mmCIF file of N, CA and C in Angstrom:
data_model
loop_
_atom_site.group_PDB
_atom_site.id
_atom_site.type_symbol
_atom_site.label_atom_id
_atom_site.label_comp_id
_atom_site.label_asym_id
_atom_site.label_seq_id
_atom_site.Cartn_x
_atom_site.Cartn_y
_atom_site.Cartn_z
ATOM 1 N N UNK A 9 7.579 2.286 -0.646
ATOM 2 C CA UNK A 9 7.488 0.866 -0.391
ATOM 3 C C UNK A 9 8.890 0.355 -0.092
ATOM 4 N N UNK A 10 9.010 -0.426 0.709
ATOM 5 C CA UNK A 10 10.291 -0.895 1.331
ATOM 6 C C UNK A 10 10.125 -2.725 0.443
ATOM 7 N N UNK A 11 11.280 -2.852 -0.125
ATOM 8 C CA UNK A 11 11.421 -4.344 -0.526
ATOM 9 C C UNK A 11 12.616 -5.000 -0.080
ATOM 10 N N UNK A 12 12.295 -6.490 -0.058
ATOM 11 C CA UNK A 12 13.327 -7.007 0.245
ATOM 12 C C UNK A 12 14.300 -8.036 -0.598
ATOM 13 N N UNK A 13 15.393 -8.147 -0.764
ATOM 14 C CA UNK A 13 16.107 -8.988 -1.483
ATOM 15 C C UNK A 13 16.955 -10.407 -0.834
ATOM 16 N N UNK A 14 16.811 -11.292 -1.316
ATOM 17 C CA UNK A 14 17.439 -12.457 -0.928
ATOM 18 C C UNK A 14 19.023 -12.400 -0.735
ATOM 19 N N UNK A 15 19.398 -11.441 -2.161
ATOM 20 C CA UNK A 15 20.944 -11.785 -2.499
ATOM 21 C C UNK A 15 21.398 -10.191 -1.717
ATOM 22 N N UNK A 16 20.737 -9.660 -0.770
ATOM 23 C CA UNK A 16 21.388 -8.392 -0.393
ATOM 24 C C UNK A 16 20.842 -8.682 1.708
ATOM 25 N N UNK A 17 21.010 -9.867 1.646
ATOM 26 C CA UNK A 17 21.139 -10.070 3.425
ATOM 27 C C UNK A 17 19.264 -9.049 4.005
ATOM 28 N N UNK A 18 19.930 -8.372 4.905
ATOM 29 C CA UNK A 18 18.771 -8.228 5.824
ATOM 30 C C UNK A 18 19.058 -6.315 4.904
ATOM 31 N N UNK A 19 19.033 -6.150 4.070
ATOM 32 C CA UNK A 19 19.341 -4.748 3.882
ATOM 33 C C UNK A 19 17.812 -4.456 2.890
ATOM 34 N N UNK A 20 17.393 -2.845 2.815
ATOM 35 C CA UNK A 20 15.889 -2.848 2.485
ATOM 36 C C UNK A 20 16.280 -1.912 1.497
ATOM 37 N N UNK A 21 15.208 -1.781 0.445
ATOM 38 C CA UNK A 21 15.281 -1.131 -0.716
ATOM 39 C C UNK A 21 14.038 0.066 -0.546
ATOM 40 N N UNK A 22 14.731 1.236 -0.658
ATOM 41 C CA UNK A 22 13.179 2.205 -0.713
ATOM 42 C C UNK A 22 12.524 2.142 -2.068
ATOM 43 N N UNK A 23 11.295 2.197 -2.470
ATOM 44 C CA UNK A 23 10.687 2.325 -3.756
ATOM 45 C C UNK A 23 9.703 3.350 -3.853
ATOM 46 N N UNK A 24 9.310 4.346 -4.595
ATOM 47 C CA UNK A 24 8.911 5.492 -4.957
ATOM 48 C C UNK A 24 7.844 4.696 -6.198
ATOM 49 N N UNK A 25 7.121 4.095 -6.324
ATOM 50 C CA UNK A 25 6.131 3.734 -7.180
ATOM 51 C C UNK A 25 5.221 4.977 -8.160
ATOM 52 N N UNK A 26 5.303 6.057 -7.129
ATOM 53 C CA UNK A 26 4.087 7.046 -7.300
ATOM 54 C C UNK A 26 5.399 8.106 -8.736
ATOM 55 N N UNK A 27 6.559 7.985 -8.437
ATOM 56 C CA UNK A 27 7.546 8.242 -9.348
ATOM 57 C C UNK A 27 8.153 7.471 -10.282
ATOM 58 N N UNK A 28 7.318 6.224 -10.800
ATOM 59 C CA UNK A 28 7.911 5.353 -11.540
ATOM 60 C C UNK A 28 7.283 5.696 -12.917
ATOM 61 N N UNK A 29 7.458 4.723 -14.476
ATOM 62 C CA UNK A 29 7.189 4.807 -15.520
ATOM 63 C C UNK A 29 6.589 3.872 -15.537
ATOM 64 N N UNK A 30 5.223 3.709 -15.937
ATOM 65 C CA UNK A 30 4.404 2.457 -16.050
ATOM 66 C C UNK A 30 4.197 2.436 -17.587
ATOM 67 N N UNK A 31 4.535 1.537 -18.376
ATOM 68 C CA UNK A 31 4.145 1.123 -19.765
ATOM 69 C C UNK A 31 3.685 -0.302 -20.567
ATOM 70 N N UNK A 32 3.758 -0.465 -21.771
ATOM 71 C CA UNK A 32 2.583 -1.346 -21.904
ATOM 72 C C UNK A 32 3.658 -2.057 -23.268
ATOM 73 N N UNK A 33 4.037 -2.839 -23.312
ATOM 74 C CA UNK A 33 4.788 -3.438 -24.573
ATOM 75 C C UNK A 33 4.516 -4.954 -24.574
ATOM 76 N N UNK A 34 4.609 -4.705 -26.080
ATOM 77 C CA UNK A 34 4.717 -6.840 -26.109
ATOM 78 C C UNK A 34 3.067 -7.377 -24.987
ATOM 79 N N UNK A 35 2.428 -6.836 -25.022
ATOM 80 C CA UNK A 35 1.095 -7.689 -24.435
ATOM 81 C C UNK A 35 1.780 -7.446 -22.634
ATOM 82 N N UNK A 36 2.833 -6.798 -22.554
ATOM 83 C CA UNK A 36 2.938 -6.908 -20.860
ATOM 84 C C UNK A 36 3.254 -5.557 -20.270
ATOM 85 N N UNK A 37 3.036 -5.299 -18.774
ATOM 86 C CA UNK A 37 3.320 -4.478 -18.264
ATOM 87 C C UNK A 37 4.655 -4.021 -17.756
ATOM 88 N N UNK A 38 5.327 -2.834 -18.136
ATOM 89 C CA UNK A 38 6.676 -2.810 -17.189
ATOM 90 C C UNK A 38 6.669 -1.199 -16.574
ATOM 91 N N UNK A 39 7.170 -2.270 -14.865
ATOM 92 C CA UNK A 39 7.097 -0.473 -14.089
ATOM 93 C C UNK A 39 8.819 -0.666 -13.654
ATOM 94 N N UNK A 40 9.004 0.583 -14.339
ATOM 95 C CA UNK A 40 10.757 1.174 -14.447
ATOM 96 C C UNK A 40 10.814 2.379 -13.783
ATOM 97 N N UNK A 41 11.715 2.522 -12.360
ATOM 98 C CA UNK A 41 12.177 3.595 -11.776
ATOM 99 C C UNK A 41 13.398 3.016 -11.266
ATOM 100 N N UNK A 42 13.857 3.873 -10.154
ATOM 101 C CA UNK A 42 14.778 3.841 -9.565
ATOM 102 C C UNK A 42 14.613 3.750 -7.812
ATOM 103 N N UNK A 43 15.578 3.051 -7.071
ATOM 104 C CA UNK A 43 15.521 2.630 -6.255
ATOM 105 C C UNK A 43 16.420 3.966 -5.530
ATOM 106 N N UNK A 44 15.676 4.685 -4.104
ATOM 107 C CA UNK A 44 15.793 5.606 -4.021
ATOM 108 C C UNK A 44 17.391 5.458 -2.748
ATOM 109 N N UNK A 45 16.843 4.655 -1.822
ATOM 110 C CA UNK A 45 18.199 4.459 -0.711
ATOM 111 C C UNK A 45 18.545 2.650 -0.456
ATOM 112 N N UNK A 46 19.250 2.220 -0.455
ATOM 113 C CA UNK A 46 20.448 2.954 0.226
ATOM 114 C C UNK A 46 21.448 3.838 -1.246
ATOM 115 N N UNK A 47 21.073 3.057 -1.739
ATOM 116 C CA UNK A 47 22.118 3.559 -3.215
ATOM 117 C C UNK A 47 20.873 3.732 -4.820
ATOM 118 N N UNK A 48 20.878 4.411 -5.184
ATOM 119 C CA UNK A 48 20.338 4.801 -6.638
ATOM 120 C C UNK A 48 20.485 3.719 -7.638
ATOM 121 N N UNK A 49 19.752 2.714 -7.780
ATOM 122 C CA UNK A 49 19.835 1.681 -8.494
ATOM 123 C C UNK A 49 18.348 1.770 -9.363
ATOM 124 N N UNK A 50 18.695 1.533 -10.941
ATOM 125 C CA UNK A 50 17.604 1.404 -11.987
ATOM 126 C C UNK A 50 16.801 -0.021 -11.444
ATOM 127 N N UNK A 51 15.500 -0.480 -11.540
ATOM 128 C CA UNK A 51 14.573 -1.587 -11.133
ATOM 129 C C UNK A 51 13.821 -1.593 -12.069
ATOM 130 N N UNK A 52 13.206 -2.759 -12.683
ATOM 131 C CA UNK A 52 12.533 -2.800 -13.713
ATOM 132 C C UNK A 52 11.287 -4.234 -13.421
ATOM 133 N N UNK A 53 10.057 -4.174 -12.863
ATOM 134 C CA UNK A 53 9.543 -5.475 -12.840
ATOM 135 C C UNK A 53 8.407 -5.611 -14.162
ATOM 136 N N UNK A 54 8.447 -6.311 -14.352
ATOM 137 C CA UNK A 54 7.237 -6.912 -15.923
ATOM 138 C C UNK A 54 6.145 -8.060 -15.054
ATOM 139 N N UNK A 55 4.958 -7.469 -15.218
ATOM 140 C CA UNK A 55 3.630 -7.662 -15.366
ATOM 141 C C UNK A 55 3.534 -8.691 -16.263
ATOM 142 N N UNK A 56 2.996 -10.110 -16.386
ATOM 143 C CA UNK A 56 1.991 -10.692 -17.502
ATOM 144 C C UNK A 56 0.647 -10.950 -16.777
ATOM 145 N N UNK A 57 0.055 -11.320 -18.028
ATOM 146 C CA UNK A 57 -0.965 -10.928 -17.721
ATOM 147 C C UNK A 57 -1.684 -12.554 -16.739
ATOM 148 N N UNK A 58 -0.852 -13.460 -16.858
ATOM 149 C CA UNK A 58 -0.856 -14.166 -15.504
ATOM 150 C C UNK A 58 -1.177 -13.881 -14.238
ATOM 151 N N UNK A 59 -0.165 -12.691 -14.100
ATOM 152 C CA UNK A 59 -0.069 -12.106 -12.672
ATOM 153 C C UNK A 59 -1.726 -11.060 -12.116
ATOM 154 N N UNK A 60 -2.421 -10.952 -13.269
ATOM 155 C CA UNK A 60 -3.345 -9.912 -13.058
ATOM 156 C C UNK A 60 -4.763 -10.789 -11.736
ATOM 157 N N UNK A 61 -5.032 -11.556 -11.942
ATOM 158 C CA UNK A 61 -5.785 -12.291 -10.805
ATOM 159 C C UNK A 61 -5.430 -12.274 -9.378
ATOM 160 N N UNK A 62 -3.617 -12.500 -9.297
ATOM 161 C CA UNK A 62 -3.139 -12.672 -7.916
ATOM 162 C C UNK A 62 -3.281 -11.112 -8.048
ATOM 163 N N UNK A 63 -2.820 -10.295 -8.649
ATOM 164 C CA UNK A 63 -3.442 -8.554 -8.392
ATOM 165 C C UNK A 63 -4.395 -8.554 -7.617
ATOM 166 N N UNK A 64 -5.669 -8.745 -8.058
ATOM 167 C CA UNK A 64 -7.450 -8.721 -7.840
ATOM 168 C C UNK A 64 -7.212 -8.997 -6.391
ATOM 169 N N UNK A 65 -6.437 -10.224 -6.475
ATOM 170 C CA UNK A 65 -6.836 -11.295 -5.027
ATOM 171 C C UNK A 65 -6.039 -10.512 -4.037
ATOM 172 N N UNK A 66 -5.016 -9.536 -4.187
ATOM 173 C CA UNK A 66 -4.584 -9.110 -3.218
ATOM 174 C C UNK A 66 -5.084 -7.356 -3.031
ATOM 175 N N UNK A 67 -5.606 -6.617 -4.184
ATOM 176 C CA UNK A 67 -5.912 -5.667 -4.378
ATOM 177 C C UNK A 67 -7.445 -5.667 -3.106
ATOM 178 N N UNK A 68 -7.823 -6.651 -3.187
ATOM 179 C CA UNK A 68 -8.937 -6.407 -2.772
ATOM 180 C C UNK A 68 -9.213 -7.115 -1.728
ATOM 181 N N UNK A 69 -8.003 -7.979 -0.865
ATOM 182 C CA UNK A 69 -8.185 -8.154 0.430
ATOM 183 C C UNK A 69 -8.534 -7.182 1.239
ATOM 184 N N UNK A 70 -9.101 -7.373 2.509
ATOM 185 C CA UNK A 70 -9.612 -6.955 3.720
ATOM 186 C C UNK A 70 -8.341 -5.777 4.071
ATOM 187 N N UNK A 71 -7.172 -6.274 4.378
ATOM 188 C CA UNK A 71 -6.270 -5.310 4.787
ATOM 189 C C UNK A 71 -5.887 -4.412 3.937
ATOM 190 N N UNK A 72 -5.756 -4.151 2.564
ATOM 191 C CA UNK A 72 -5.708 -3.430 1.677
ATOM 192 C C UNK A 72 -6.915 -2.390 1.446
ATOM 193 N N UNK A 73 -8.162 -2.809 1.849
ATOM 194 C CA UNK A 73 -9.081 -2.269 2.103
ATOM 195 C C UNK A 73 -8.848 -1.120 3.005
ATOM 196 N N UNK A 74 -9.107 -1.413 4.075
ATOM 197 C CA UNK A 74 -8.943 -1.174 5.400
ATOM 198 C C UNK A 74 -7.585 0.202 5.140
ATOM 199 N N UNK A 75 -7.033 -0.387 4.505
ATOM 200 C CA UNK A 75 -5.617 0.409 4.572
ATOM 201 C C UNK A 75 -5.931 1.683 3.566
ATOM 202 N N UNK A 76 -6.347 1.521 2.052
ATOM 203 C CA UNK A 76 -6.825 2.249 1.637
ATOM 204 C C UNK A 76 -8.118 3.342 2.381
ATOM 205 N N UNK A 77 -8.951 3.261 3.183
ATOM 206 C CA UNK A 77 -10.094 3.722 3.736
ATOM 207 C C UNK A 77 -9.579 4.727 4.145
ATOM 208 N N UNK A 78 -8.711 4.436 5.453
ATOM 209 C CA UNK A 78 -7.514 4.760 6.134
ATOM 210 C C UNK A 78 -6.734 6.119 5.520
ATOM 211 N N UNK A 79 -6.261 5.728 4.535
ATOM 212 C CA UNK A 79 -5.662 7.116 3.497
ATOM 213 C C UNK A 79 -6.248 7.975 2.442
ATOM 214 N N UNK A 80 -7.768 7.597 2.237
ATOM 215 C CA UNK A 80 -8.200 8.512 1.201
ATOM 216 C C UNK A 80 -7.724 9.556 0.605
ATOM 217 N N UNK A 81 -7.149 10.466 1.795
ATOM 218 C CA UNK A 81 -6.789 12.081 1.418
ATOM 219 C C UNK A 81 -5.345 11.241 0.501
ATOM 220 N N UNK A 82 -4.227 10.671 0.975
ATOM 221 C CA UNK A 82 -3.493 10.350 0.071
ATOM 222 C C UNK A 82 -3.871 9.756 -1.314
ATOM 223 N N UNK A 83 -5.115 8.496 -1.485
ATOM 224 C CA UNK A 83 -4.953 7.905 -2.417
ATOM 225 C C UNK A 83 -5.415 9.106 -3.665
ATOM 226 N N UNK A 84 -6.578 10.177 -3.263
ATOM 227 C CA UNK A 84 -7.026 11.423 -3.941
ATOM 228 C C UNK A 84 -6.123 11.968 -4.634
ATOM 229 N N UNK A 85 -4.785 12.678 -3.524
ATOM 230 C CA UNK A 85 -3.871 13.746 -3.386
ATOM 231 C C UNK A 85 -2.666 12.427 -4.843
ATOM 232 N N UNK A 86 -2.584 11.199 -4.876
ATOM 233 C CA UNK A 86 -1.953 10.645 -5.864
ATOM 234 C C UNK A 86 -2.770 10.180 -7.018
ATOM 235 N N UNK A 87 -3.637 10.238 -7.401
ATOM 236 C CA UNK A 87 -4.731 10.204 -8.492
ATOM 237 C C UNK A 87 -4.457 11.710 -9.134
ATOM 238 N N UNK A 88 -4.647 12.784 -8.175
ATOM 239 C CA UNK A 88 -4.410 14.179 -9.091
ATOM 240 C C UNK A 88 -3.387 14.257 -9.142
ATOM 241 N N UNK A 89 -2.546 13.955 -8.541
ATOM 242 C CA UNK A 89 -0.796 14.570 -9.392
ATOM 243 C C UNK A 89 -0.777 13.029 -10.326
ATOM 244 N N UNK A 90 -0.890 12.012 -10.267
ATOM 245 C CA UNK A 90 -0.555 10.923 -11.236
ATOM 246 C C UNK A 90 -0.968 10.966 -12.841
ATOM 247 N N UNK A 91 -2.612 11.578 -12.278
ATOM 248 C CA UNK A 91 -3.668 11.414 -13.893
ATOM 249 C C UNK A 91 -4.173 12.801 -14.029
ATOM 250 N N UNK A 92 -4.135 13.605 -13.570
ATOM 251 C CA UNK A 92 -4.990 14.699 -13.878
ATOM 252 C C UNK A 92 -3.978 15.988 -14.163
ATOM 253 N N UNK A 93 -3.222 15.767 -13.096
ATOM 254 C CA UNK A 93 -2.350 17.140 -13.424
ATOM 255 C C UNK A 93 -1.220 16.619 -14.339
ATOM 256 N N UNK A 94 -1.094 15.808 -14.840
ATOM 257 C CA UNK A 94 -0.240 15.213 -15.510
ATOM 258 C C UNK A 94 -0.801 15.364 -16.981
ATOM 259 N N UNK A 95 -2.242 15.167 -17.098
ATOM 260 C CA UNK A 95 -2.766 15.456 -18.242
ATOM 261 C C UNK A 95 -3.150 16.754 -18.821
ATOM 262 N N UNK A 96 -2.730 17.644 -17.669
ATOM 263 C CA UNK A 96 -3.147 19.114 -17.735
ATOM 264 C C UNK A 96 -1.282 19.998 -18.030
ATOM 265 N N UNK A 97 -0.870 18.670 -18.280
ATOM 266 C CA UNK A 97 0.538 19.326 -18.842
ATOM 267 C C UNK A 97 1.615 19.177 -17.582
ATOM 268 N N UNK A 98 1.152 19.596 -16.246
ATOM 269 C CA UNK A 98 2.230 19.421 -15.139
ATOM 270 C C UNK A 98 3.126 18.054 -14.742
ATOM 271 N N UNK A 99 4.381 18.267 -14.909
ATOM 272 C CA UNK A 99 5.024 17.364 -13.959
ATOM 273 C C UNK A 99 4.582 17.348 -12.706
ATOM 274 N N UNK A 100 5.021 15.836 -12.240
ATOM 275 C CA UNK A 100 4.939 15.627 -10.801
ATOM 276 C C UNK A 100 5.297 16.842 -9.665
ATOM 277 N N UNK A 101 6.661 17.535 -10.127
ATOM 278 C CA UNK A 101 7.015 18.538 -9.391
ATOM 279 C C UNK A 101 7.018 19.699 -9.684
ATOM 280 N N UNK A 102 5.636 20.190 -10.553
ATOM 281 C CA UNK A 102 5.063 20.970 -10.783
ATOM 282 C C UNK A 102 3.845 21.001 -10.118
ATOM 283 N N UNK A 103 3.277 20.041 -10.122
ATOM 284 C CA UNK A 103 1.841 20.180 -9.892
ATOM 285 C C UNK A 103 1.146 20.402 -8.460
ATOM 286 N N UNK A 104 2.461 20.094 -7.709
ATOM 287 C CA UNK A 104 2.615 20.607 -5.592
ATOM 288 C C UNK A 104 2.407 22.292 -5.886
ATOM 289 N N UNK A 105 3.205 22.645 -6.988
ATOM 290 C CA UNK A 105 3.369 24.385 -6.811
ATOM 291 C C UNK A 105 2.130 24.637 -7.281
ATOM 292 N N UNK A 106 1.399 23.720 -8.682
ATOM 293 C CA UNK A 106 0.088 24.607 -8.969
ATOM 294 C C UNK A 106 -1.116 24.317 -8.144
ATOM 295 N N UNK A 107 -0.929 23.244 -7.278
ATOM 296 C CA UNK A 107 -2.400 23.228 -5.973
ATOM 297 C C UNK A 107 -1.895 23.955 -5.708
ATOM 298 N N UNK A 108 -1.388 24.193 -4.536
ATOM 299 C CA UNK A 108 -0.734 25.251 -3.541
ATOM 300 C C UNK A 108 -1.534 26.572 -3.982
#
């Protein structure tokens, strides 16, 4: 995912989501990784549970749809390395070598 920042001009942030830490504290959500280019920077955004409706409302627009349909083989291929091979003991960069 490419983001953008106000206080960093026209410059873009890569984000690796599928490599982040998703956890659950204090009644809220926080997803903590690292920002991959231009430079290696820690990112941290927090979830309340406010935010969970505008989720829904955008989770389940038409183009998100559409977009998901579109990638199945990916959204599959990140469900088993996220939840399954993860629960079967493998790291992320393990679990390319044990499909294979």
């Amino acid at each position: 995912m490419r983001v953008w920042s106000q206080g960093l001009g026209k410059q873009e942030l890569v984000l690796e989501f599928a490599k982040s830490n998703v956890t659950r504290e204090e009644g809220k959500i926080f997803v903590r990784g690292i920002v991959q280019e231009p430079v290696n920077w820690q990112f941290e955004i927090v979830i309340y549970k406010e935010d969970i409706p505008g989720f829904y409302h955008v989770l389940f627009s038409i183009a998100v749809v559409r977009f998901s349909l579109k990638n199945l083989k990916d959204i599959f291929k990140f469900i088993n390395d996220k939840f399954i091979m993860r629960r079967m003991g493998f790291k992320p960069s393990e679990s390319k070598s044990a499909s294979s």
